[in-house]
Coordinates of C-alpha atoms in Angstrom, one line a residue:
X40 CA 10.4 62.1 29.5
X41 CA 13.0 64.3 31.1
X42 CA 16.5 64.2 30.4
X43 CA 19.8 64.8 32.2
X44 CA 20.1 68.3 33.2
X45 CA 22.3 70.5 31.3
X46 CA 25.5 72.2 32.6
X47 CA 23.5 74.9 33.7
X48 CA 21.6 72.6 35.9
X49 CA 18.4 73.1 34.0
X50 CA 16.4 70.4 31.6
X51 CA 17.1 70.6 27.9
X52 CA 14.5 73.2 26.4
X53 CA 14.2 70.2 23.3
X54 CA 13.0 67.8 25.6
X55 CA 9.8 69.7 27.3
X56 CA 6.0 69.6 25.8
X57 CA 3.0 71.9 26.4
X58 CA -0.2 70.4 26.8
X59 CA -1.4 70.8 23.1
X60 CA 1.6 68.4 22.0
X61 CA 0.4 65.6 23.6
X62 CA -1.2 62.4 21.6
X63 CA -4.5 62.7 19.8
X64 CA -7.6 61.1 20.6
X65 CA -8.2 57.9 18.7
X66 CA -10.8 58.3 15.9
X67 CA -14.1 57.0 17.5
X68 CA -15.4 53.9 15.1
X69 CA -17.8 55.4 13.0
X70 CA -15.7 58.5 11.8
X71 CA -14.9 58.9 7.9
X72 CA -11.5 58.5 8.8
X73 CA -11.4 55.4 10.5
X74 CA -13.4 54.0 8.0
X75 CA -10.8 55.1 5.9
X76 CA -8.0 53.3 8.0
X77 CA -9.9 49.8 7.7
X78 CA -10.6 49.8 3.7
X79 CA -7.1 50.4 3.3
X80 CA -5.7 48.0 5.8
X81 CA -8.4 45.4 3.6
X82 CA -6.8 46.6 0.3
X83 CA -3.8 45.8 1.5
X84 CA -4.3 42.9 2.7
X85 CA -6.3 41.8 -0.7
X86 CA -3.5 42.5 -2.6
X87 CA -0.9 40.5 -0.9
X88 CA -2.9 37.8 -1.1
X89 CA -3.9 38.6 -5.2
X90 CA 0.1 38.4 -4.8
X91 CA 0.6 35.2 -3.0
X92 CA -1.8 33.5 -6.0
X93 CA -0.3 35.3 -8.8
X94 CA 1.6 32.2 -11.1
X95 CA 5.5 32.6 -11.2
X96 CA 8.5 31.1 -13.6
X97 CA 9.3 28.0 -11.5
X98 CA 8.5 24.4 -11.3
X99 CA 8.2 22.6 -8.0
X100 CA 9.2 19.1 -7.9
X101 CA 8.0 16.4 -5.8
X102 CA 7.5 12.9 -4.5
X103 CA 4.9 11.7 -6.4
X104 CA 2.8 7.9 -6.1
X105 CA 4.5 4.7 -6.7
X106 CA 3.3 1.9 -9.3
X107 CA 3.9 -2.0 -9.1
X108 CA 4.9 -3.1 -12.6
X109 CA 3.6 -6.5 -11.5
X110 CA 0.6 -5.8 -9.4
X111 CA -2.5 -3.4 -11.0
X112 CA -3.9 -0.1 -11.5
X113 CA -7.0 0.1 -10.5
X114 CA -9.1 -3.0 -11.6
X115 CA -6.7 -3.7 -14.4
X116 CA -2.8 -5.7 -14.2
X117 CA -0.2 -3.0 -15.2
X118 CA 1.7 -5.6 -17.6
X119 CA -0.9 -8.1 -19.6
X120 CA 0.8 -10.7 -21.9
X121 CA -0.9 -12.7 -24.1
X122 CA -0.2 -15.2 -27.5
X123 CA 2.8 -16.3 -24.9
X124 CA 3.4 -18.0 -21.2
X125 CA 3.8 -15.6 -18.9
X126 CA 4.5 -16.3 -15.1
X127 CA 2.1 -14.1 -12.9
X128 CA 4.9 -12.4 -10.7
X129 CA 5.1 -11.7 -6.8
X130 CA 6.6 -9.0 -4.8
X131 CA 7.6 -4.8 -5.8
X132 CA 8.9 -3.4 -9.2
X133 CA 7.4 0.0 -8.8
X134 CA 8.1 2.5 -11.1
X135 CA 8.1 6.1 -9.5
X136 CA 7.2 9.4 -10.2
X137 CA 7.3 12.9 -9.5
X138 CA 4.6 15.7 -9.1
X139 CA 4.8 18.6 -10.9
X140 CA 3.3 22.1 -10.1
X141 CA 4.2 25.1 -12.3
X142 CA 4.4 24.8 -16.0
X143 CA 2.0 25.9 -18.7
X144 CA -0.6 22.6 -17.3
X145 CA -0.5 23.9 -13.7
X146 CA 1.0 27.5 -13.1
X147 CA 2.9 28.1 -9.7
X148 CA 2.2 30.2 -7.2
X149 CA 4.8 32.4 -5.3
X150 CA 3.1 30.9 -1.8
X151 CA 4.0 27.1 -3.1
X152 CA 7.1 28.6 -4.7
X153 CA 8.5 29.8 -1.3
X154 CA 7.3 26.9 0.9
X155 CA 8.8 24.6 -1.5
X156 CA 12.4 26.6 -1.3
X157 CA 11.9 25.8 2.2
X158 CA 11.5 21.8 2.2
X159 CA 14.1 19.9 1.8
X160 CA 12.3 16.8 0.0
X161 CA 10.9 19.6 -2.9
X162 CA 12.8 20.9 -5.8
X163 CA 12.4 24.4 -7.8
X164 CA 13.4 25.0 -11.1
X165 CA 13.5 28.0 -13.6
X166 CA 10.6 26.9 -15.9
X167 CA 12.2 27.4 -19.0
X168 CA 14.9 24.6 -17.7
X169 CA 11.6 22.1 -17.8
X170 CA 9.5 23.4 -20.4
X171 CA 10.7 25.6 -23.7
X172 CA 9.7 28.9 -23.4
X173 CA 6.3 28.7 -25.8
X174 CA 4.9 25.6 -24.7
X175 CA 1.5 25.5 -24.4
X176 CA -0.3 22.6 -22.0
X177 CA -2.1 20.7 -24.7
X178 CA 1.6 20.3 -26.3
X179 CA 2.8 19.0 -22.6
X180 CA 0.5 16.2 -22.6
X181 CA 0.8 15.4 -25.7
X182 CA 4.6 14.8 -25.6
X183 CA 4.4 13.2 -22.2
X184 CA 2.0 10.4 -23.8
X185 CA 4.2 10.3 -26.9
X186 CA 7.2 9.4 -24.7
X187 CA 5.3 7.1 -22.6
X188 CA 4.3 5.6 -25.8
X189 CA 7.9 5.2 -26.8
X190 CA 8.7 4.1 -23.8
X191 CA 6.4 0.9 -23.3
X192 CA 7.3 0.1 -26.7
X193 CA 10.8 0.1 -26.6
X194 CA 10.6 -1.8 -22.9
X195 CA 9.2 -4.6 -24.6
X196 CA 11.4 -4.4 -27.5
X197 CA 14.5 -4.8 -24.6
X198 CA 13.1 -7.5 -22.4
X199 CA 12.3 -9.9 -25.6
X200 CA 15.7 -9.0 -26.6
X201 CA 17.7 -10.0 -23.3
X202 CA 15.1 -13.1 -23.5
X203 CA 16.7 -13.9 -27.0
X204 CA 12.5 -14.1 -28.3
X205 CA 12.6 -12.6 -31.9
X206 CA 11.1 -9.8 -33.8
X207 CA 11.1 -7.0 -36.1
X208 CA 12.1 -4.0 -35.8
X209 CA 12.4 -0.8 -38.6
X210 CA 13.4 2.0 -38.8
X211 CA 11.4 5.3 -39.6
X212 CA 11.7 8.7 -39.7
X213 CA 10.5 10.6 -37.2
X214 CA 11.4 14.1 -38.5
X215 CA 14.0 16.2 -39.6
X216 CA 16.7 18.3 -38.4
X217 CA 17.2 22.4 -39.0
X218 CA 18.9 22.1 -41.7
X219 CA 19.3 19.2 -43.7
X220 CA 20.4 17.2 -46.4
X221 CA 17.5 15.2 -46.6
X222 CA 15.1 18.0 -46.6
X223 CA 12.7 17.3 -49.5
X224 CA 14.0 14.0 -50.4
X225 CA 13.1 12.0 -47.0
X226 CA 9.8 12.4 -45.2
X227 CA 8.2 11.7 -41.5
X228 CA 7.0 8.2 -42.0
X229 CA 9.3 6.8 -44.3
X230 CA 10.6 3.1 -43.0
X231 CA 14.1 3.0 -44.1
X232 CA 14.9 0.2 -45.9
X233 CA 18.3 -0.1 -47.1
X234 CA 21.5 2.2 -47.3
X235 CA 23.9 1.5 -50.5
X236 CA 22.4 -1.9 -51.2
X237 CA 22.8 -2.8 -47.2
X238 CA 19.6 -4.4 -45.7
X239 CA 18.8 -1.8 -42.8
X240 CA 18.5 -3.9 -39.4
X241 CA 20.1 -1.3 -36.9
X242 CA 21.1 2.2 -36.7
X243 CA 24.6 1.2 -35.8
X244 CA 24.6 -0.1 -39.8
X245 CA 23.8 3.3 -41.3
X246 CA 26.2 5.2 -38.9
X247 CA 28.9 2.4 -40.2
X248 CA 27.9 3.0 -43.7
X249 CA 27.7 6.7 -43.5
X250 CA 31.3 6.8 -41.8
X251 CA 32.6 4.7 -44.2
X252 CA 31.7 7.3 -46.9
X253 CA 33.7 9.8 -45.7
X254 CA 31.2 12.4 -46.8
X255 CA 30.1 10.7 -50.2
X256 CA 26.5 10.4 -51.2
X257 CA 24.7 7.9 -50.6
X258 CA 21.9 5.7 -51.5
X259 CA 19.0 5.2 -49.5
X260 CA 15.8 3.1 -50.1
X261 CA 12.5 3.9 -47.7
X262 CA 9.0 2.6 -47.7
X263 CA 6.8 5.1 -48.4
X264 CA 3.1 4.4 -48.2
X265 CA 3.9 0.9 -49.0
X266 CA 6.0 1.8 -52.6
X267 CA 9.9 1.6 -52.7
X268 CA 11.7 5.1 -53.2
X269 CA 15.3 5.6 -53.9
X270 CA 17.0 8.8 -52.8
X271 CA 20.7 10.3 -52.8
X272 CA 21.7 11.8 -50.1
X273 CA 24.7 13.8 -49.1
X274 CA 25.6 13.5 -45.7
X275 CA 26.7 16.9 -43.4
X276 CA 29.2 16.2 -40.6
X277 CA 27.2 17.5 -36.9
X278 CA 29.0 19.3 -33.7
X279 CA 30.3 16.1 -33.1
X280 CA 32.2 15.3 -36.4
X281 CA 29.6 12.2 -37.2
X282 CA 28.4 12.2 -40.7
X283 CA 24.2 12.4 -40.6
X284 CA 21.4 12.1 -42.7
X285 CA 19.8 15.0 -40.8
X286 CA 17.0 12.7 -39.8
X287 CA 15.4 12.0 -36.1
X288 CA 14.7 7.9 -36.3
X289 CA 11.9 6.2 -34.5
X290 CA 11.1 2.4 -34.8
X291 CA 8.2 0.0 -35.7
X292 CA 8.3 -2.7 -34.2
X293 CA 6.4 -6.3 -34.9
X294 CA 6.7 -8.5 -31.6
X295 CA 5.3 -11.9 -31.8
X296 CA 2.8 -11.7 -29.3
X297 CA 1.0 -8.7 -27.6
X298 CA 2.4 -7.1 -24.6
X299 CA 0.0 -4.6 -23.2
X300 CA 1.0 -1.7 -20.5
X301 CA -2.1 -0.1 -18.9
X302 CA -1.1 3.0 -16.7
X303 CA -3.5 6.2 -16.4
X304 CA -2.6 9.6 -15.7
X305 CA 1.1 8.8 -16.1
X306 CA 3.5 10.5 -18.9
X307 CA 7.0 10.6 -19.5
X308 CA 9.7 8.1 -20.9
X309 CA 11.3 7.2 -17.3
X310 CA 9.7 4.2 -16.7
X311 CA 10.9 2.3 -19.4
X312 CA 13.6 0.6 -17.3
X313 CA 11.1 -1.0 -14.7
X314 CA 8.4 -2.0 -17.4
X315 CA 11.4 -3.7 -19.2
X316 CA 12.0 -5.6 -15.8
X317 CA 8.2 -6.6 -14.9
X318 CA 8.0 -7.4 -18.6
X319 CA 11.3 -10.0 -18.3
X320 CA 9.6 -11.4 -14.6
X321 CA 6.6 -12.1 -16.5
X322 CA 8.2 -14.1 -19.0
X323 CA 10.2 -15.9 -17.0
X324 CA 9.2 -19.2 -14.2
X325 CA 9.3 -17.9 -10.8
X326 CA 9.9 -14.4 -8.9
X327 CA 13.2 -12.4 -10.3
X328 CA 12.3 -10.1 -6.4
X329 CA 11.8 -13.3 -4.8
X330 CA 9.0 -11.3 -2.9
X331 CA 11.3 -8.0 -2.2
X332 CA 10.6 -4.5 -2.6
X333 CA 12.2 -2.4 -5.6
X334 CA 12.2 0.4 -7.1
X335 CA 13.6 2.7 -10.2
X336 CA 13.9 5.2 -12.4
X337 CA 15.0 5.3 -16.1
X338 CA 14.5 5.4 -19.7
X339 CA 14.8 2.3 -22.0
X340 CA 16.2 2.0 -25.6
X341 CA 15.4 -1.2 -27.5
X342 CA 18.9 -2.6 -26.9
X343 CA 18.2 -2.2 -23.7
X344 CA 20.1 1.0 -22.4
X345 CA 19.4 2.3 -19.3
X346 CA 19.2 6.4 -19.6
X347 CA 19.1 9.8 -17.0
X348 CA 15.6 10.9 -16.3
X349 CA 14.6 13.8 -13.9
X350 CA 14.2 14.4 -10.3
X351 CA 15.7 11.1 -9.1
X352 CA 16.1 12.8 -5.6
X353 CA 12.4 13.2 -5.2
X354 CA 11.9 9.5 -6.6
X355 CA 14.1 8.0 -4.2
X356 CA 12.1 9.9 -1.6
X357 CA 8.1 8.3 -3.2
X358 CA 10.4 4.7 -3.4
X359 CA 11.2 5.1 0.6
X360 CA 8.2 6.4 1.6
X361 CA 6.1 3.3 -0.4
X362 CA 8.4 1.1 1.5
X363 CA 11.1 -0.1 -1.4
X364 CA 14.6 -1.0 0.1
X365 CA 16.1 -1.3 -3.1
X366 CA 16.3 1.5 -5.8
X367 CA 17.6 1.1 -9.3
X368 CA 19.1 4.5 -10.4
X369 CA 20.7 5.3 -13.9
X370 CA 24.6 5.6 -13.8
X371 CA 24.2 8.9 -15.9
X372 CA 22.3 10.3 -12.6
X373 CA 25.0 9.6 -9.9
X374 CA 25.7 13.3 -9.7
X375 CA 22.1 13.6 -8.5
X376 CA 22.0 10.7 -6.0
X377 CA 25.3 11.2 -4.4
X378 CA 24.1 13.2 -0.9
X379 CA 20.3 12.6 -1.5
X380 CA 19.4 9.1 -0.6
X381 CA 16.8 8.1 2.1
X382 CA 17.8 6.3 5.5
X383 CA 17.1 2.6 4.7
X384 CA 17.3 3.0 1.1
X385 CA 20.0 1.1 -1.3
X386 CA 20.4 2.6 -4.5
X387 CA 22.5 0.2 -7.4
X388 CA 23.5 1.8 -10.7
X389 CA 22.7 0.5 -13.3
X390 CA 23.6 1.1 -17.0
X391 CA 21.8 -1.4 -18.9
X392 CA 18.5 -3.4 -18.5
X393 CA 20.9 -6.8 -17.6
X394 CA 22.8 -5.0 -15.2
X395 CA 19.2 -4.2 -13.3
X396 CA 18.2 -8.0 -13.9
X397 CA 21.2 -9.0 -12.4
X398 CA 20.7 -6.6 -9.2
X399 CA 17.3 -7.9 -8.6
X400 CA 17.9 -11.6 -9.1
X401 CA 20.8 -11.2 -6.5
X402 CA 18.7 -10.1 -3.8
X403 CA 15.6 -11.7 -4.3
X404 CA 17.9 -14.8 -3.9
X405 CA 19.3 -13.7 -0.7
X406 CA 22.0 -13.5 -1.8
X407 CA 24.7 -10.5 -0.6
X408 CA 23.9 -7.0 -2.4
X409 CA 26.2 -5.2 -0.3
X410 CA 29.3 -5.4 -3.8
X411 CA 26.4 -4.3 -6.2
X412 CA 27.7 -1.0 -7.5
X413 CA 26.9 2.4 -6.4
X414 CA 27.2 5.8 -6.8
X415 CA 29.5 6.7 -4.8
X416 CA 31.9 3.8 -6.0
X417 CA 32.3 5.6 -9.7

């Protein structure tokens, strides 16, 4: 190409060629060097794709499949009662669920990583914010089937409660803290019995008891193994200025007739909250939906507290999309709802297992939902 001509009236001497300056010939398709060209352009495209499969330190969240509490899975009914009435119920209580790729079950790839980042109905994590760093993928299952476990038991142990049906219930213990006190005094299985003379019915008693000691040892009296064993124990104070036994408590529980949960290929503690509520429709004449659809979320204690789970925003999404106009979120999650809820979805708070009862009885009576409370109401 020429250029303007200089002041002289002649063309820049940096801008002319001789005819050996001008493009090379193309390398003809059989020379070594094209060959060459094409095992590197394959390399490279090998390894970028080696790199889009490589696994990467995130977790991708998303809407996973809905269950009905009072409908089946597969050829068998999701809640089975028997040794008591039970009222086969109509209309939705689906539990929901998320999917989860990345982890030490199912590593994720930088292509899902990315695409995930780039949908607005996914959600990616760090994974050491969803798994502890050393967590292998036999331990993930298992503790997912523990807490379901949990779960179904202590959903049971709510709805005969807000149904005033009796049982049992003890106290066990679980395990131990890291340190203390009752380090080789108490151990994992021990059903505690009493505290200072004190039949042991709740863990509000022993906290009572323990604060009303002001530090001083105490007695304690645990089934072991079916023998009596006395102990004295000196309780620490923890971060929160509570005096402790250092002990992590779990509960046997002896219900008066059998309540059976039947759910595959489902782990977690979330669902507690909607087995509580198809396990209080089942017990009781009629439909508590009155034919509606509804959803939740939410963990369960045995005196019926409703708890935060994860993902609630991709939840709400799975509850929408299997066609639930009502969704049941934990209070301690409205920071997570606010800003993510579907078109045509309502979402109640709830902070016990009455206050969901109470939702659902309101609209599957027809009656006005629209003063339930919500999260943006705080």
């Amino acid at each position: 190409m020429l250029t303007s001509p200089s002041p002289e009236g002649s063309l820049d001497p940096r801008q002319t060629h001789d005819a050996d300056s001008s493009p090379e010939s193309p390398e003809p398709p059989g020379s070594g060097r094209y060959m060459i060209m094409v095992v590197s352009g394959l390399l490279a495209l090998g390894l970028g794709i080696g790199a889009a499969a490589l696994p990467v330190p995130y977790v991708v969240e998303s809407a996973g499949p809905t269950f009905n509490t009072l409908g089946q899975d597969g050829d068998k009914p999701v809640i089975s009662i028997s040794g008591h009435e039970s009222y086969p119920a109509k209309g939705n209580l689906d539990l929901t669920t998320v999917v989860m790729a990345g982890g030490p079950k199912t590593p994720a790839t930088i292509f899902e990583v990315f695409r995930a980042w780039l949908d607005k109905s996914k959600a990616v994590y760090p994974e050491e914010l969803i798994y502890p760093k050393g967590t292998t993928a036999e331990e993930t299952v298992q503790q997912g089937e523990i807490a379901m476990e949990t779960s179904q038991e202590n959903a049971v142990a709510a709805a005969l409660r807000q149904l005033d049906i009796p049982f049992e219930q003890r106290l066990k213990v679980a395990g131990l803290s890291d340190p203390s006190p009752s380090a080789g005094k108490l151990q994992e299985g021990d059903r505690l019995t009493s505290i200072n003379g004190k039949p042991i019915s709740s863990l509000s008693l022993v906290q009572a008891e323990l604060a009303a000691g002001n530090g001083a040892p105490v007695a304690v009296v645990v089934d072991r193994n079916g023998s009596a064993v006395t102990e004295t124990i000196t309780p620490t104070k923890n971060p929160a200025g509570r005096y402790v036994l250092g002990i992590l408590l779990g509960s046997d529980f002896t219900f008066p007739f059998d309540v059976k949960i039947s759910l595959d290929n489902v782990g977690g503690p979330s669902a507690g909250m909607m087995f509580a509520l198809g396990i209080v429709d089942n017990l009781t004449p009629g439909d508590l939906t009155g034919g509606k659809h509804v959803a939740g979320t939410g963990t369960i204690t045995a005196d019926g507290a409703v708890g935060a789970i994860g993902g609630i925003a991709q939840k709400m999404i799975g509850a929408r999309q299997h066609g639930a106009t009502m969704f049941l979120a934990p209070a301690a999650n409205c920071a997570d709802v606010v800003g993510h809820i579907p078109d045509g979805l309502q979402v109640v708070k709830v902070e016990t297992l009455a206050d969901a009862t109470a939702a659902v009885e309101r609209l599957g009576s027809g009656q006005d939902t629209a003063g339930l409370p919500t999260c943006a109401n705080n």
